[in-house]
Structures are given as structure tokens and as C-alpha cells.
Amino acid sequence: MTDDPTDGPTAPTDDGAASSGETDHDAERARADGGALEVADGHAQDEHAMPPTSSLKRWFVTTNHKDVGLLYIATSLSFLMLGGVLALLMRAQLWVPRAPGTGPLSAMAYNQAVSVHGLVMVFWFLSPFAFGFANYVVPLQMGAKDLAFPRLNALSYWLYLSSGVLLFVSFFQGGTFAGGWTMYAPLNLPAFTPSVGGSAAVLALMLFVASVTVSSVNFLTTMHRMRAEGLTLRRLPLFSWTILLTVWMMLFAFAALLAALLLLSADRLLGTTYFAVNGANGALLWTHLFWFFGHPEVYIVFFPALGVMAEVFQTFTGRRIVGRKWFIAAMVLVALQSFIVWMHHMFLTSINLEIKTLFMATTIGISLPFDLMVFSLIYTMVKGKIRFKTPFLFSFGGLLLFILGGITGVFLGAVVLDYEFRGTYWVVAHFHYVMVGGVTALIGGLYYWYPKMVGRMYDEFLGKVHFALYFVGFNLLYFPMFVAWETPRRVFDYDPGMTAWHQMATVGAVVLGASFLVMIYNLVTSAYRGEVADEDPWNYVTTAEWAVSSPPPLENFPGLPSYARGTLEFLGGSSSALKTVDDDAPAAADRGTGAATDGGAPATLDGSEALAASAHTAEEVQAGEDHHASHASVWPFLVGVGALLLLLGLSGFTNATWSEGAMGTAHQASTGVGAVVTFGALVGMAREQFVGPSGPYGESWPFEKVSNMKTGMWIFLVSDVVLFGAFIGAYVFLRFSSGWIAWEPIPDNVVPGLINTYLLLTSSFTVILALEAAERESRGGVVASLVATVVLGLGFLGNKAIEWEHLFTDKGIWIDSGIRESTFFVTTGLHAAHVVVGLLITLYLILRAWNGAYLDDAAPVEHFGLYWHFVDIVWLFLFPLFYIL
Amino acid sequence: MTRLKLYTAIYVVLFVSATVQVLVEQAGIAYETALAVILALSFVKAVIVAGYYQHLRWEPRSLTYLMGIGLLAVLALTVAATYSITP
């Protein structure tokens, strides 16, 4: 069972339920219906049914990581514009202290601008901007031809875009969410933020979280399973390291946010009472769930910027980073510590003093590894010879701003000082120095990788002009906020004595905004007129993306990348070599050695010698070259469209009723159409024959013996553990708040729950039987076991329906009767939803099994079983907690 | 190679222990004791399902650690949040 057939180094891997080994046939068919061939850059490998980049169609069907990266970057910069315009509106309103109703914005418009500015910048700009680079660069740095699941990568992008469109549309649905980006309870309930747009914004964020979860699973599977031979984690380039840690944090943190948003949506749409004013500690529950996500989120947005700094510092000082091992260890520590500091955002809530003290200590603790990283970067500059190019200027500027942001944050981490600073512009100034400090480094990354992505150089003079305007504008904008720190946050009325500082900040905001016009002019015109960039325009680079042409060919490498001999070599292709950032090797770009032996300077190597040093066989190399991966699929786009319509429709559902009149009808129609399109597109995606990249490529620690699909499934299940864990945690928290013993279970009878336990346990057993039957190649056995699973699952749902009907009609309770009722129906309801999804997948498996699938490859049945048994395990906890205790 | 007998035995154990959980509650022992016993049984059952039906026992240990980390994270959240409540 552990010897998965997809485990061979060059075996095809598929990211759909409908895996198939008929690669040649698929490639033929894909070519036949996929439109024009890519002929522009003359790479023979590029003939995989991809329209050329000049074709609009390409950008709707592409699954290639480099295309998706460009889409992320372009889209996130659009959201930067949206967030920036909102910020400028706020700064205009703040030009002088104003009474409500005066100035350019109405009071409610200002609240919306503040809230959505925060949401857009943190969620729809910062992380996706970084993930544009991650998409483009990480597979290149680790020697993979693409991500493990290319279609899921495209799906992440389309869900991201859909969620952003929904957020934008929410402005026009009676006004968007106006309760601040932290969405504190109870302000986040319809009683206080009643607009349809408010619900739409919450749902938009939920869709964004779905996108992030898909992305995390994909990146984690890829980065652990698909590294080139010899590229151990110790040798992984630092940008890739930061992304690896970022996606790990994302996996856990965003699952908690998903739980918070699901509960909030239940409150807003269905009328449950988790966060109600008169509830049991609902407001505190929200802060716990939100900041358990929210603090790791700070590092989720900052780590990629740190990675850019590390890469850019190494390239532009010509010096390997000082203390590389310690730098990595410090980052790992921060990633772990980020999950035990969240209550420092809650010093002014009702949490007790003991826990405040504890979290003040952990907060001080997390600043220590950062000190190490900062000194490591500074010492790298001291030891190296700096070239002041635009990417370096931005990265260095980012470091300076981050240092100031970090130091001012130490004040906020102290309980007593936070009592004074909380809710003031000190906080606003602090986190803008941190977050926008990160943005500064990422802008450096944009200039750094621009020649790689576009194939032409940007204009260096304009780049420096951009930096000068940006840096002056930034400090003119945010530094006065420290001085005028007594300004209350989120409101536009302030002490007139601080007017001059606020006017300086507004001028700074205009300068900062204008600096981006210079950047856009530079990057757009340089794409046509810039000097042509060769594979390595910087010299002294140490990472693999600079060893291939700019932009790289569709499948990245001229052969199978291998680091078996300590340097990058391409087996089977036309070889060129590149020094690695091998931990134990001397600095890849030490000044003494000169440019000729480092960077991407190609050196012809004897192919047979390289192959001899490698664990790969000539057959594997050949199989890799013959492997025709698919690159186009329209289904991810269609899932995105369906999800947008579905959630847009659902936003019109408040407190269990549809909005009035024609709008209500429109919302219902949108919900129905969206559900059908989403479901149809998911089925289409599962049925599509899609051949993923060949792989793994050599290094797969720590999942060497687990296939990509199974690794992905387990990683997804971990996020589901956190989701359900947060739901159960919310239940425990609320029950404890209202008195544990007095809280009786909602069902007056334990028997229906016990019967459901029996049904679900039996269905787990039939799923095991299906797997056994598949391994014994018994078609009848597989079909019969799966049919039994469906019958048992339907029995579970039917029994639950009878029980709920009894509770609703005979006992007269409803989901909004109280917090006890809310936790019971929402938690077991989420579980029931998991059962429904499982049954839909089972029906699909039955249809395929009927046609003889799974007898030669039982893996899909096994992977489904992992999910189904997990749903069973959850019930093993829900049953005692909600029926017995 | 088949483990059908083992899987069947496990199914019986799970079935019985679910029944035992209900019986413990009705046995009239102290609430705290019943709570501890019932939750311990849930954990044991969860470990058995994960270990055998999800065959983690025969998988590389890294997958078990992965699930352990997820569990640890939500336990930290639940325990710390509940502890933070001012009585």
C-alpha cells in the first residue's frame, strides 16, 4: 500500500481524481483541441497545446507556474491601486480634523474606506504579490518543471481573483463592510453592519481563504516532494526557504481564520448567536480565533520580503549571507513562535493578567530570532562589496524601515505601555513600518526578477527615481504618525494641535502614491524598449532561476536538473553549470574568484560524467524528456466564475431570509447558477485527462515514500484538523464561559447519536473493504462496498434529519435559540456538510469503478478513504461532546 | 498481504467502545471521571482509526508527526483561550 505506483522519479503525477497513465494519447488529444502551438520562442518542448502568450485565451487556460505567477503579480498590483486610492481618500479626509458629514467622505464611507483599505492591502495585495514571485521563482530555484498540481495552482489564482472581484462589488451592495479589517465582534453582525455588502465582504474573505488553502497544500507538496537531486533543505535557496515556512504558517493560520469566518457567516446568514452581544464571551472568542490567525499572518506577509532581502543582499554584495544556517534556524523558530504570541493583540480585552504576562514574555521571545536575522543581513553588507542597483536600494530601504517598525513594536508588546498606546496612531505607524517595510523589499524583488520574467532590463535611472520618491514619501507619510500618536485610530476627528503632522502625512501619501506611477511607466515601457537581458543580468547570483534563459522556456530546464556534484547540471540536455548555495561550499560569489567562475557563467560539462555522479539513470532522464506534461485547462477558471456567482448570491441571505424584491430574486438566481457552475466545473476538472509534471526529481524529504497525491491529501487533512479543532475549541471556550456543568446537551436522547456513530463506523469499514477489493482486482467488490458506503452515509444524514426535525418542531428550538443550540447545529452541521461532500465523491467513484477503474491503481480509493476516515474520527469526538457529556 | 481480519476486529472494537461511552455516562459515576473516561476512549478510537484504517502505522512517521502538529496547534488554541477567561 505504501509503494505507490506514482513514486518513481519520472512517473507522471496527476492532480485529479481521474488519473490515467495514457500520457502519449493525452498529449495528442490536448494538441488537437488546445489551439495554436507556441512557436514564438522556438522551444521544441513547448508544443503542449498552449496558446502563445500573445493570445488572450492563454491567460484563461494556463496552468504553468510562470504564467500564474505573472497573473498574481499583475492582479495584486491592481489591488494595490484600489487599496492606495482608498488610503488617499482617507488622507484627504484627515487633512484637517472634521465633524461627521463634512469633508470628501461621509462618516460611513470613511469607515468603509478604512476597513477595506486594511483588508485589501493585507489579503489581496501583500500575500498574493509575494506569491506571484513564489509561483514564478520557487519551482525554478528547486529544479522542478512546475508545481505538483498545476491545475490547483490555476484554481488558487482564479479563486483569488473571484474573491477580489466580490470584495470590489460589495461596495455597490448598499456599502461594504465597515467594521474595521479585524472584523471585531459584535460590530461584525448584521445588527451593526447590516448591509448586503458587509456579508459579501465576509464571504469574499472566505473565498480568499479557500484559495490560500489550495495554494498551501500545493506548495507544501511541491517543495517537499519535487526538489532536484542533491537539493536538500539545507541547500535550498533562502527565498524558497522563506516561502516554505510561509506556506506552513498559512496552512495552520488560515484554517483558524476559515473557522472564524464560517462562524461569522453562520451568524450573519443563518442567524446563529456565536458573536451576539448577549452571548457568552462571543466577542472574546472572535479575538482569539482572529488573532490566532492574525499574528502568524504578520510573518506570512513579511517572510517572503525577508527572502527577497536575503537573495538581493547576496547578489548585490557578492557575498553569501553571513551565518546562513543560523539565519534559517532563526526563521524556523519565528515560524513556530508565531503561534504562541497572539494574545498580545488582546491586552485590552477581558483576558486575565496571568495570561497577559505569559504572552508578553513570548512576545519578547519572538523578537530575539529577528535580531539575529537583522544582524546577519547587516554583517553581510559589511563583509561584501555593495552595488547600489535599484533592487538593492529597495531591499536595504525595506530593512531600515523594518528595524524601525520592529523597535516601535516592542513598546506595544509590553502590557502596561499597550494600555496607553492601544487604539492610537502609534499602532498605525508601527504596523505600517513593518508591513509596508515588507512591501518595500518586495518591490525590490519586482525589480530584481523583472529581467527574468520579461527578458528585458528596466531603466535603472527611473528605478532610482522611484526609490527616492518612495522612500521620502514613505517616511513623510508614516513618521509623523509616531509624533501625532495620540490621534485615535479609525476615526477622522483629532486634536487640532496635530493638524500639521497630519498634513505632512497626507503630502507623503501623495508622494508615495505618485512614485508608483514612475514604476509602472518604467516597467511598461521597458517591456518593449528595454535592453535585452541574458540569462544572468546581475552576475554574482547563486540561484538556479538565473541559469536558464530570460524568460525561461515553458518547462524550465534544458534537461533534468541535478546537484549531485555540488553544482547545478542538466542531465541529458545541453549542460551548463551554476554554483549552488551549498551550505558547506565557499561563498558562491566571493569577490576574489571573479565573475567567470560563478553566477550563471555556462561551463560545458561532460554529460556522461554528470550522469555517472547522479543517482538518476539514463532511462529516467530520457523518460523525463519524453514526458509530455499538460499546461492548459479551462476548468479552474470556470470554478472561479461559479464560486463568484455562488457567494455573490449568498450575500443576499441575512438572518435566514433573502433580501426583498427583485434583488432577492437576483440573489437566489445567482446562488443557483453559481452552485451548478461550480459543481459542473469541478466534475469537468475531475474528468479531464491532465498530465502533471514528471517528478519527483530526487529530493523528497520527509515524504520520500508517499506519493504527491497522498502527501497533498494528508496536508489538506491537517488544515481540516485545525478547522474542526477551532470549531470544537470554540465550543469548549463558550461552554466554559457559560459554566461547563450547567450546559446540557441539546438532544434529549442519546440514541440517534449512537445509531449515527454505528452507521459512520460501519461506512468506514466498507470504505476499507472497497480498498481491499480494489487491491484484489474485484470490480464487483469495489462497487458493492462503495454502494454500501453511500447507503450508510445517506442513513446517517436521514437519521440526522429526523433528529433535527424533532428538535425543531417537537422541542421548538431553532439555531438562534441560544449559544448551546448554535454550537450544536453549526458544529454537527459542518460535519454533515463533510459527509455530503464525501458522498458526492463516492458517487463519482462508483461510476468510475463500474467502468472498471481502480483495479490496476487503487490510489484514488485509498485517498478518498483518508478523507472519509477523517470525517469518521471527527464524529468520534462530536458524539460524546454534543450527545453524552 | 490482506489485512481483512485485522480490519474486521478493529471494527468490532470501535463499535463496542462507542457503546461503552454511552454506558459510562449512564453508570452514575462522578461527572469528572466519566468525562475523562469518555474523552480518553474517543482519543483511543481516533488513534486506532488513524493508525489502521488510515494506515498511518505503516506509513513514514513524518505523516504522523504532521497530524500531531495540527492537533497540538488546536489544543494550544483551545487550552490557552479557555485559560484566558477571567473568572
mmCIF file with all atom_site columns, C-alpha atoms in Angstrom, chain A residues 515-602:
data_model
loop_
_atom_site.group_PDB
_atom_site.id
_atom_site.type_symbol
_atom_site.label_atom_id
_atom_site.label_alt_id
_atom_site.label_comp_id
_atom_site.label_asym_id
_atom_site.label_entity_id
_atom_site.label_seq_id
_atom_site.pdbx_PDB_ins_code
_atom_site.Cartn_x
_atom_site.Cartn_y
_atom_site.Cartn_z
_atom_site.occupancy
_atom_site.B_iso_or_equiv
_atom_site.pdbx_formal_charge
_atom_site.auth_seq_id
_atom_site.auth_comp_id
_atom_site.auth_asym_id
_atom_site.auth_atom_id
_atom_site.pdbx_PDB_model_num
ATOM 1  C CA . SER A 1 515 ? 6.186  57.061 -7.019  1.00 0.00 ? 515 SER A CA 1
ATOM 2  C CA . PHE A 1 516 ? 4.282  54.014 -8.250  1.00 0.00 ? 516 PHE A CA 1
ATOM 3  C CA . LEU A 1 517 ? 3.357  55.873 -11.432 1.00 0.00 ? 517 LEU A CA 1
ATOM 4  C CA . VAL A 1 518 ? 7.085  56.134 -12.136 1.00 0.00 ? 518 VAL A CA 1
ATOM 5  C CA . MET A 1 519 ? 7.439  52.401 -11.542 1.00 0.00 ? 519 MET A CA 1
ATOM 6  C CA . ILE A 1 520 ? 4.551  51.470 -13.811 1.00 0.00 ? 520 ILE A CA 1
ATOM 7  C CA . TYR A 1 521 ? 5.804  53.769 -16.575 1.00 0.00 ? 521 TYR A CA 1
ATOM 8  C CA . ASN A 1 522 ? 9.271  52.249 -16.229 1.00 0.00 ? 522 ASN A CA 1
ATOM 9  C CA . LEU A 1 523 ? 8.152  48.631 -16.203 1.00 0.00 ? 523 LEU A CA 1
ATOM 10 C CA . VAL A 1 524 ? 5.662  49.006 -19.068 1.00 0.00 ? 524 VAL A CA 1
ATOM 11 C CA . THR A 1 525 ? 7.944  50.920 -21.423 1.00 0.00 ? 525 THR A CA 1
ATOM 12 C CA . SER A 1 526 ? 10.954 48.747 -20.588 1.00 0.00 ? 526 SER A CA 1
ATOM 13 C CA . ALA A 1 527 ? 8.996  45.657 -21.578 1.00 0.00 ? 527 ALA A CA 1
ATOM 14 C CA . TYR A 1 528 ? 9.146  46.993 -25.149 1.00 0.00 ? 528 TYR A CA 1
ATOM 15 C CA . ARG A 1 529 ? 12.229 49.188 -25.253 1.00 0.00 ? 529 ARG A CA 1
ATOM 16 C CA . GLY A 1 530 ? 14.490 47.858 -22.517 1.00 0.00 ? 530 GLY A CA 1
ATOM 17 C CA . GLU A 1 531 ? 17.869 46.356 -23.169 1.00 0.00 ? 531 GLU A CA 1
ATOM 18 C CA . VAL A 1 532 ? 17.575 42.609 -23.821 1.00 0.00 ? 532 VAL A CA 1
ATOM 19 C CA . ALA A 1 533 ? 18.549 40.630 -20.725 1.00 0.00 ? 533 ALA A CA 1
ATOM 20 C CA . ASP A 1 534 ? 20.567 37.447 -20.961 1.00 0.00 ? 534 ASP A CA 1
ATOM 21 C CA . GLU A 1 535 ? 20.107 34.586 -18.549 1.00 0.00 ? 535 GLU A CA 1
ATOM 22 C CA . ASP A 1 536 ? 22.000 36.338 -15.765 1.00 0.00 ? 536 ASP A CA 1
ATOM 23 C CA . PRO A 1 537 ? 21.992 40.135 -15.954 1.00 0.00 ? 537 PRO A CA 1
ATOM 24 C CA . TRP A 1 538 ? 23.258 40.632 -12.377 1.00 0.00 ? 538 TRP A CA 1
ATOM 25 C CA . ASN A 1 539 ? 26.360 38.452 -12.030 1.00 0.00 ? 539 ASN A CA 1
ATOM 26 C CA . TYR A 1 540 ? 27.180 37.040 -8.592  1.00 0.00 ? 540 TYR A CA 1
ATOM 27 C CA . VAL A 1 541 ? 23.837 35.264 -8.480  1.00 0.00 ? 541 VAL A CA 1
ATOM 28 C CA . THR A 1 542 ? 23.649 31.943 -6.686  1.00 0.00 ? 542 THR A CA 1
ATOM 29 C CA . THR A 1 543 ? 20.251 30.510 -7.518  1.00 0.00 ? 543 THR A CA 1
ATOM 30 C CA . ALA A 1 544 ? 19.025 28.374 -10.380 1.00 0.00 ? 544 ALA A CA 1
ATOM 31 C CA . GLU A 1 545 ? 16.490 30.724 -11.958 1.00 0.00 ? 545 GLU A CA 1
ATOM 32 C CA . TRP A 1 546 ? 19.484 32.621 -13.409 1.00 0.00 ? 546 TRP A CA 1
ATOM 33 C CA . ALA A 1 547 ? 20.862 29.514 -15.134 1.00 0.00 ? 547 ALA A CA 1
ATOM 34 C CA . VAL A 1 548 ? 18.101 29.441 -17.734 1.00 0.00 ? 548 VAL A CA 1
ATOM 35 C CA . SER A 1 549 ? 17.114 31.941 -20.395 1.00 0.00 ? 549 SER A CA 1
ATOM 36 C CA . SER A 1 550 ? 15.082 35.083 -19.607 1.00 0.00 ? 550 SER A CA 1
ATOM 37 C CA . PRO A 1 551 ? 12.207 34.334 -19.654 1.00 0.00 ? 551 PRO A CA 1
ATOM 38 C CA . PRO A 1 552 ? 12.675 30.611 -19.116 1.00 0.00 ? 552 PRO A CA 1
ATOM 39 C CA . PRO A 1 553 ? 11.164 28.076 -21.530 1.00 0.00 ? 553 PRO A CA 1
ATOM 40 C CA . LEU A 1 554 ? 7.784  26.556 -20.718 1.00 0.00 ? 554 LEU A CA 1
ATOM 41 C CA . GLU A 1 555 ? 9.284  23.517 -18.992 1.00 0.00 ? 555 GLU A CA 1
ATOM 42 C CA . ASN A 1 556 ? 12.074 25.495 -17.397 1.00 0.00 ? 556 ASN A CA 1
ATOM 43 C CA . PHE A 1 557 ? 15.213 23.416 -17.922 1.00 0.00 ? 557 PHE A CA 1
ATOM 44 C CA . PRO A 1 558 ? 17.166 22.013 -20.871 1.00 0.00 ? 558 PRO A CA 1
ATOM 45 C CA . GLY A 1 559 ? 17.407 18.649 -19.112 1.00 0.00 ? 559 GLY A CA 1
ATOM 46 C CA . LEU A 1 560 ? 16.903 17.038 -15.733 1.00 0.00 ? 560 LEU A CA 1
ATOM 47 C CA . PRO A 1 561 ? 18.434 19.354 -13.095 1.00 0.00 ? 561 PRO A CA 1
ATOM 48 C CA . SER A 1 562 ? 20.789 17.695 -10.639 1.00 0.00 ? 562 SER A CA 1
ATOM 49 C CA . TYR A 1 563 ? 23.039 18.949 -7.879  1.00 0.00 ? 563 TYR A CA 1
ATOM 50 C CA . ALA A 1 564 ? 24.647 15.559 -7.344  1.00 0.00 ? 564 ALA A CA 1
ATOM 51 C CA . ARG A 1 565 ? 28.135 17.028 -7.868  1.00 0.00 ? 565 ARG A CA 1
ATOM 52 C CA . GLY A 1 566 ? 27.507 20.199 -5.827  1.00 0.00 ? 566 GLY A CA 1
ATOM 53 C CA . THR A 1 567 ? 26.750 22.379 -8.815  1.00 0.00 ? 567 THR A CA 1
ATOM 54 C CA . LEU A 1 568 ? 23.682 22.594 -10.986 1.00 0.00 ? 568 LEU A CA 1
ATOM 55 C CA . GLU A 1 569 ? 23.907 20.358 -14.025 1.00 0.00 ? 569 GLU A CA 1
ATOM 56 C CA . PHE A 1 570 ? 21.309 19.420 -16.565 1.00 0.00 ? 570 PHE A CA 1
ATOM 57 C CA . LEU A 1 571 ? 21.317 15.713 -17.296 1.00 0.00 ? 571 LEU A CA 1
ATOM 58 C CA . GLY A 1 572 ? 20.515 14.783 -20.847 1.00 0.00 ? 572 GLY A CA 1
ATOM 59 C CA . GLY A 1 573 ? 20.243 18.354 -22.089 1.00 0.00 ? 573 GLY A CA 1
ATOM 60 C CA . SER A 1 574 ? 22.763 20.921 -23.203 1.00 0.00 ? 574 SER A CA 1
ATOM 61 C CA . SER A 1 575 ? 24.571 21.365 -19.937 1.00 0.00 ? 575 SER A CA 1
ATOM 62 C CA . SER A 1 576 ? 25.557 24.495 -18.142 1.00 0.00 ? 576 SER A CA 1
ATOM 63 C CA . ALA A 1 577 ? 26.705 24.751 -14.566 1.00 0.00 ? 577 ALA A CA 1
ATOM 64 C CA . LEU A 1 578 ? 25.924 27.092 -11.732 1.00 0.00 ? 578 LEU A CA 1
ATOM 65 C CA . LYS A 1 579 ? 27.375 27.230 -8.282  1.00 0.00 ? 579 LYS A CA 1
ATOM 66 C CA . THR A 1 580 ? 24.926 26.309 -5.598  1.00 0.00 ? 580 THR A CA 1
ATOM 67 C CA . VAL A 1 581 ? 24.459 27.949 -2.266  1.00 0.00 ? 581 VAL A CA 1
ATOM 68 C CA . ASP A 1 582 ? 25.710 24.766 -0.738  1.00 0.00 ? 582 ASP A CA 1
ATOM 69 C CA . ASP A 1 583 ? 25.907 25.279 2.950   1.00 0.00 ? 583 ASP A CA 1
ATOM 70 C CA . ASP A 1 584 ? 29.387 23.908 3.164   1.00 0.00 ? 584 ASP A CA 1
ATOM 71 C CA . ALA A 1 585 ? 30.774 25.341 -0.012  1.00 0.00 ? 585 ALA A CA 1
ATOM 72 C CA . PRO A 1 586 ? 32.727 28.606 -0.031  1.00 0.00 ? 586 PRO A CA 1
ATOM 73 C CA . ALA A 1 587 ? 30.777 31.740 -0.875  1.00 0.00 ? 587 ALA A CA 1
ATOM 74 C CA . ALA A 1 588 ? 29.421 31.194 -4.328  1.00 0.00 ? 588 ALA A CA 1
ATOM 75 C CA . ALA A 1 589 ? 30.283 34.689 -5.365  1.00 0.00 ? 589 ALA A CA 1
ATOM 76 C CA . ASP A 1 590 ? 33.326 35.524 -3.339  1.00 0.00 ? 590 ASP A CA 1
ATOM 77 C CA . ARG A 1 591 ? 34.891 38.661 -4.696  1.00 0.00 ? 591 ARG A CA 1
ATOM 78 C CA . GLY A 1 592 ? 38.272 37.052 -5.040  1.00 0.00 ? 592 GLY A CA 1
ATOM 79 C CA . THR A 1 593 ? 37.207 34.470 -7.586  1.00 0.00 ? 593 THR A CA 1
ATOM 80 C CA . GLY A 1 594 ? 35.812 36.856 -10.121 1.00 0.00 ? 594 GLY A CA 1
ATOM 81 C CA . ALA A 1 595 ? 32.738 36.610 -12.240 1.00 0.00 ? 595 ALA A CA 1
ATOM 82 C CA . ALA A 1 596 ? 33.991 33.959 -14.606 1.00 0.00 ? 596 ALA A CA 1
ATOM 83 C CA . THR A 1 597 ? 33.522 31.033 -12.261 1.00 0.00 ? 597 THR A CA 1
ATOM 84 C CA . ASP A 1 598 ? 30.311 31.969 -10.590 1.00 0.00 ? 598 ASP A CA 1
ATOM 85 C CA . GLY A 1 599 ? 26.869 33.200 -11.385 1.00 0.00 ? 599 GLY A CA 1
ATOM 86 C CA . GLY A 1 600 ? 25.305 31.676 -14.410 1.00 0.00 ? 600 GLY A CA 1
ATOM 87 C CA . ALA A 1 601 ? 28.521 31.530 -16.392 1.00 0.00 ? 601 ALA A CA 1
ATOM 88 C CA . PRO A 1 602 ? 27.916 28.460 -18.504 1.00 0.00 ? 602 PRO A CA 1
#
